[in-house]
mmCIF file of C-alpha atoms in Angstrom:
data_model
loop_
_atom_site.group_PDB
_atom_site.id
_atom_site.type_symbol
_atom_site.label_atom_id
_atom_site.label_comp_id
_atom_site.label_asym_id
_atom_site.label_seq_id
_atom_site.Cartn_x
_atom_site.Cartn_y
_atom_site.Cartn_z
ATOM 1 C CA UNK A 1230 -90.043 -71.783 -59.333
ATOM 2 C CA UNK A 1231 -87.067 -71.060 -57.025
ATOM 3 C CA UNK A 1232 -85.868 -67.417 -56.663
ATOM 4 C CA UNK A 1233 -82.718 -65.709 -55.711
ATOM 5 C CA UNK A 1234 -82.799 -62.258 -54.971
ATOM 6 C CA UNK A 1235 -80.197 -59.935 -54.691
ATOM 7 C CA UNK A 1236 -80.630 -56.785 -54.011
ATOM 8 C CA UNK A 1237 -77.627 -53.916 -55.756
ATOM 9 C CA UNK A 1238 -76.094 -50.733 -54.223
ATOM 10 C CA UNK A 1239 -72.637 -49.467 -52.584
ATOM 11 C CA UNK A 1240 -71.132 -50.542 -49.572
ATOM 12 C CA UNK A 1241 -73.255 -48.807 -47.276
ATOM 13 C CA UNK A 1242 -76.093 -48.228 -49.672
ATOM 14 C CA UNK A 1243 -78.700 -50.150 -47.305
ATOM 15 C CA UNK A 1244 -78.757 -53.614 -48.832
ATOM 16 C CA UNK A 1245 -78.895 -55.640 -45.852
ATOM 17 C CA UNK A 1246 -81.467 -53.954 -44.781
ATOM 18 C CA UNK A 1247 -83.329 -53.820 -47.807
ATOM 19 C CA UNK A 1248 -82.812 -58.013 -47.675
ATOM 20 C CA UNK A 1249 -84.483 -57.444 -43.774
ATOM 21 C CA UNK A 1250 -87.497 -55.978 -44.622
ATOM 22 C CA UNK A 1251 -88.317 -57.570 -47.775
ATOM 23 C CA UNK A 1252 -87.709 -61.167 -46.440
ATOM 24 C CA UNK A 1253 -90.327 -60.396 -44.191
ATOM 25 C CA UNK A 1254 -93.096 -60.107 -46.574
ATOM 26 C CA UNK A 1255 -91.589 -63.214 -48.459
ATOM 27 C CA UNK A 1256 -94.640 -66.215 -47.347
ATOM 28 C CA UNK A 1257 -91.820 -69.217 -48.885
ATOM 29 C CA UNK A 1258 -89.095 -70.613 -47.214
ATOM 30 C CA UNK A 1259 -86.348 -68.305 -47.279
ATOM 31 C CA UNK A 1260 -83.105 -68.132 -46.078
ATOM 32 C CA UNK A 1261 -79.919 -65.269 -46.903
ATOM 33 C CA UNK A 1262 -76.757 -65.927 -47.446
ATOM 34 C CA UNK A 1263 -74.481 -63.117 -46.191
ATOM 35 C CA UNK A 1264 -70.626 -62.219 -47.273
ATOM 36 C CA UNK A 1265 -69.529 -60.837 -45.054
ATOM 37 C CA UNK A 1266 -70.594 -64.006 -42.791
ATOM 38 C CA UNK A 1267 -68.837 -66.168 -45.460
ATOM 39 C CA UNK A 1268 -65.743 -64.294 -44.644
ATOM 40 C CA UNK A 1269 -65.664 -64.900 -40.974
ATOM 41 C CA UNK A 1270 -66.296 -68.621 -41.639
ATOM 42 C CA UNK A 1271 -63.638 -68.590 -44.381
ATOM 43 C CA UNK A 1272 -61.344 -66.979 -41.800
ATOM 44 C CA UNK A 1273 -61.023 -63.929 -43.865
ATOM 45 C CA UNK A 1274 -62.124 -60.948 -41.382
ATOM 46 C CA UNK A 1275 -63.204 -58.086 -42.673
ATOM 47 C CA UNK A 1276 -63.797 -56.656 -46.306
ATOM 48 C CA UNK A 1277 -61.228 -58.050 -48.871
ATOM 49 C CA UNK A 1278 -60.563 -56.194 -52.111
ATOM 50 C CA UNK A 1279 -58.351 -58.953 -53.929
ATOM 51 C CA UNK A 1280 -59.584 -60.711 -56.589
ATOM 52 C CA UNK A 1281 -58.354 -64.436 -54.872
ATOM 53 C CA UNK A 1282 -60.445 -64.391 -51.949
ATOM 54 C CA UNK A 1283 -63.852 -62.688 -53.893
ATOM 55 C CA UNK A 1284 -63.556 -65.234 -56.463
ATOM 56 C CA UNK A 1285 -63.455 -67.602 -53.158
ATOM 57 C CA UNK A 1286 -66.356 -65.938 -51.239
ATOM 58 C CA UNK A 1287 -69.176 -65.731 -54.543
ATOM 59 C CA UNK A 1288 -67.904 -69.350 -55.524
ATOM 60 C CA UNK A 1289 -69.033 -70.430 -51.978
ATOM 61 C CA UNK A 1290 -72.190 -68.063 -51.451
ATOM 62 C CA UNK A 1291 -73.031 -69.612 -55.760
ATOM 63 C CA UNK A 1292 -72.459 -73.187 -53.970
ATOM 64 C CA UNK A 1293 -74.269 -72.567 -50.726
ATOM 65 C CA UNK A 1294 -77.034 -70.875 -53.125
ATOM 66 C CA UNK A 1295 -77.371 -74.078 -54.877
ATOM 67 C CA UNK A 1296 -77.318 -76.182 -51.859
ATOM 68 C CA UNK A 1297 -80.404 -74.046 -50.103
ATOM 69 C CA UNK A 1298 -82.607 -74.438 -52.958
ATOM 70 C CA UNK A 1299 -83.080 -78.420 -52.409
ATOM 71 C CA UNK A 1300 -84.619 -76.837 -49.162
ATOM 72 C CA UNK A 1301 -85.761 -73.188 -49.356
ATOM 73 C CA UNK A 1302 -87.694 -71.405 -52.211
ATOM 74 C CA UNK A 1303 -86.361 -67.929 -51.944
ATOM 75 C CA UNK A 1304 -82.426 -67.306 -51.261
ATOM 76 C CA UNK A 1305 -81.775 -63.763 -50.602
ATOM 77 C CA UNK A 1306 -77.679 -62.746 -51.866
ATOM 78 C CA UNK A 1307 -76.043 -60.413 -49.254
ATOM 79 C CA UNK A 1308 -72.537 -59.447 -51.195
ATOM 80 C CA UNK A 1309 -71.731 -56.191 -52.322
ATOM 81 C CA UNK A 1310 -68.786 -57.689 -55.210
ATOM 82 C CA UNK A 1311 -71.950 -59.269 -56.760
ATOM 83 C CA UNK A 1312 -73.821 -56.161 -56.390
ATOM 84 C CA UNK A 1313 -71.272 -54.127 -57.498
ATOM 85 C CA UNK A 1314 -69.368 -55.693 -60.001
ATOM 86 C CA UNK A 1315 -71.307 -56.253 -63.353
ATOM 87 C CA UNK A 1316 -69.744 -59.417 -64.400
ATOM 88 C CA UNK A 1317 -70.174 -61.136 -61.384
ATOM 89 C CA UNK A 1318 -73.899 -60.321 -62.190
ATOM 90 C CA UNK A 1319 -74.121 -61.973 -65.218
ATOM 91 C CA UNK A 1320 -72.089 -65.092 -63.873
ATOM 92 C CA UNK A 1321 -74.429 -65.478 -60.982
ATOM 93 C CA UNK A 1322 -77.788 -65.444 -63.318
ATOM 94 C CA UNK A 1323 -75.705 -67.804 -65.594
ATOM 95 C CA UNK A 1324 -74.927 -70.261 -63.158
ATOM 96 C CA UNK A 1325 -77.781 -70.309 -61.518
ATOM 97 C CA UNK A 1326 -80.454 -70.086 -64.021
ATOM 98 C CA UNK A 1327 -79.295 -73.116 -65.194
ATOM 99 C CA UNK A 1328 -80.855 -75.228 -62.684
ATOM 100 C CA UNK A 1329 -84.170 -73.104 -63.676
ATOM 101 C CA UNK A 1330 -83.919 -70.684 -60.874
ATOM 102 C CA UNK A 1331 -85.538 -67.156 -61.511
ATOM 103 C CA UNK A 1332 -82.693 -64.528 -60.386
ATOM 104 C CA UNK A 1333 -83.882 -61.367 -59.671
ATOM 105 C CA UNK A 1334 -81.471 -58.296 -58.704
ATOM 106 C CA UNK A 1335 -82.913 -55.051 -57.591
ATOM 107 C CA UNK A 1336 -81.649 -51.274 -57.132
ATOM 108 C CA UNK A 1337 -81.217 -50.025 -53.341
ATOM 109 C CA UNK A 1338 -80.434 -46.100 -54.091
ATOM 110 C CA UNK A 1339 -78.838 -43.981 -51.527
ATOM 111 C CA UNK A 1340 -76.702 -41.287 -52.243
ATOM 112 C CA UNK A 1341 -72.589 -41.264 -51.827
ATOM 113 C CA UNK A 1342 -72.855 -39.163 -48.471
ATOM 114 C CA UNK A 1343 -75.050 -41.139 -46.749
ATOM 115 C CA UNK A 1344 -73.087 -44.547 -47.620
ATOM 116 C CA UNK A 1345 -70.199 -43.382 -46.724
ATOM 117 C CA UNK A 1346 -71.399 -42.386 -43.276
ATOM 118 C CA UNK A 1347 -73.418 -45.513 -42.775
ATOM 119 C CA UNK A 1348 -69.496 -47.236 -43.527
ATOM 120 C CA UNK A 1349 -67.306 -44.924 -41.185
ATOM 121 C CA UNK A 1350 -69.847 -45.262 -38.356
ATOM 122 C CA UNK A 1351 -69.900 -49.397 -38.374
ATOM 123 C CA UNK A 1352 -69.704 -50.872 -35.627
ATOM 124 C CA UNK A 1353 -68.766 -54.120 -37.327
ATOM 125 C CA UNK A 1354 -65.478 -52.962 -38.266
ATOM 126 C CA UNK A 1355 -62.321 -51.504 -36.190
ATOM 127 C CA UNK A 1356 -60.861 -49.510 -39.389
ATOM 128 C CA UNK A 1357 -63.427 -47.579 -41.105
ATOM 129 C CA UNK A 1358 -60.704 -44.761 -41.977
ATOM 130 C CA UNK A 1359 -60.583 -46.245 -46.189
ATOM 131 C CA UNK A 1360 -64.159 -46.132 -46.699
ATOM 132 C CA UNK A 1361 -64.693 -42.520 -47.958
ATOM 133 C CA UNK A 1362 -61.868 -43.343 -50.342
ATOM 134 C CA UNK A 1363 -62.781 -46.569 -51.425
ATOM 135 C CA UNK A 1364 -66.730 -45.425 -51.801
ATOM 136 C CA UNK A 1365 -65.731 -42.526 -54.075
ATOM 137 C CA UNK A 1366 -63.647 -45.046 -56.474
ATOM 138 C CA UNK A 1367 -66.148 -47.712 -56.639
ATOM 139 C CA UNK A 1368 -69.020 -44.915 -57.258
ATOM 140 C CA UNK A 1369 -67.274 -44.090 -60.218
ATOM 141 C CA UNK A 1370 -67.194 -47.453 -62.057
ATOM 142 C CA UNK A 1371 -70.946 -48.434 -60.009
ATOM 143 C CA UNK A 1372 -73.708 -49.735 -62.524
ATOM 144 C CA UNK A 1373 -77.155 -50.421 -61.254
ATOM 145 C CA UNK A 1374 -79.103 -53.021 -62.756
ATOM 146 C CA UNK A 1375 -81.286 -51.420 -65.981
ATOM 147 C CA UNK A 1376 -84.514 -52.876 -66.801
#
């Protein structure tokens, strides 16, 4: 059976790295599909908060998803909305567990602090000034996956 994986935590919270280590004990085809990459491509830039262009980026990354299964057995989803946002949970095991894929999503815990360091020192963006803001709003509403 095909798998998607996608691992659930704050901006900052590790999940990229999570996706690194794990996809190297993964013996299957595998292949990860990353937001903020879809961005770039989409000419976005950085981070984008509106609803528009996330509705944009996890109808791509579902499309992509669906795509790379014809040729990989494990697709790992790098996207903190779908992480994040409950919803976008459910529509992603919806939509994609009806072509018989098993979607897994799984917890990476680290503590408000340390994500909001791990966003105000990257190096991948030139504004990192909203993050302790931002972090402390979406840890209020954040749901990790229950069992």
């Amino acid at each position: 059976m095909k798998r998607v994986i996608v691992p659930v935590g704050l901006p900052g919270s590790g999940k990229t790295t999570w996706i690194r280590e794990h996809r190297k004990n993964v013996v299957a085809p595998s292949v990860v599909i990353s937001g903020d990459e879809m961005r770039l491509m989409l000419g976005m830039g950085e981070y984008q908060f509106s609803g528009k262009d996330t509705d944009l980026i996890i109808n791509s990354m579902l499309n992509m998803t669906r795509h790379f299964l014809s040729r990989y057995s494990v697709v790992f989803l790098d996207e903190y909305y779908l992480s994040y946002n409950v919803q976008a949970r459910k529509n992603t095991a919806f939509y994609l567990e009806n072509d018989d894929v098993e979607v897994t999503f799984y917890n990476v815990y680290s503590d408000l602090g340390k994500c909001i360091h791990r966003r105000c020192t990257d190096t991948r963006e030139s504004d990192t000034s909203r993050w302790p803001n931002v972090l402390i709003e979406m840890s209020k509403d954040f749901e990790p996956v229950t069992p």
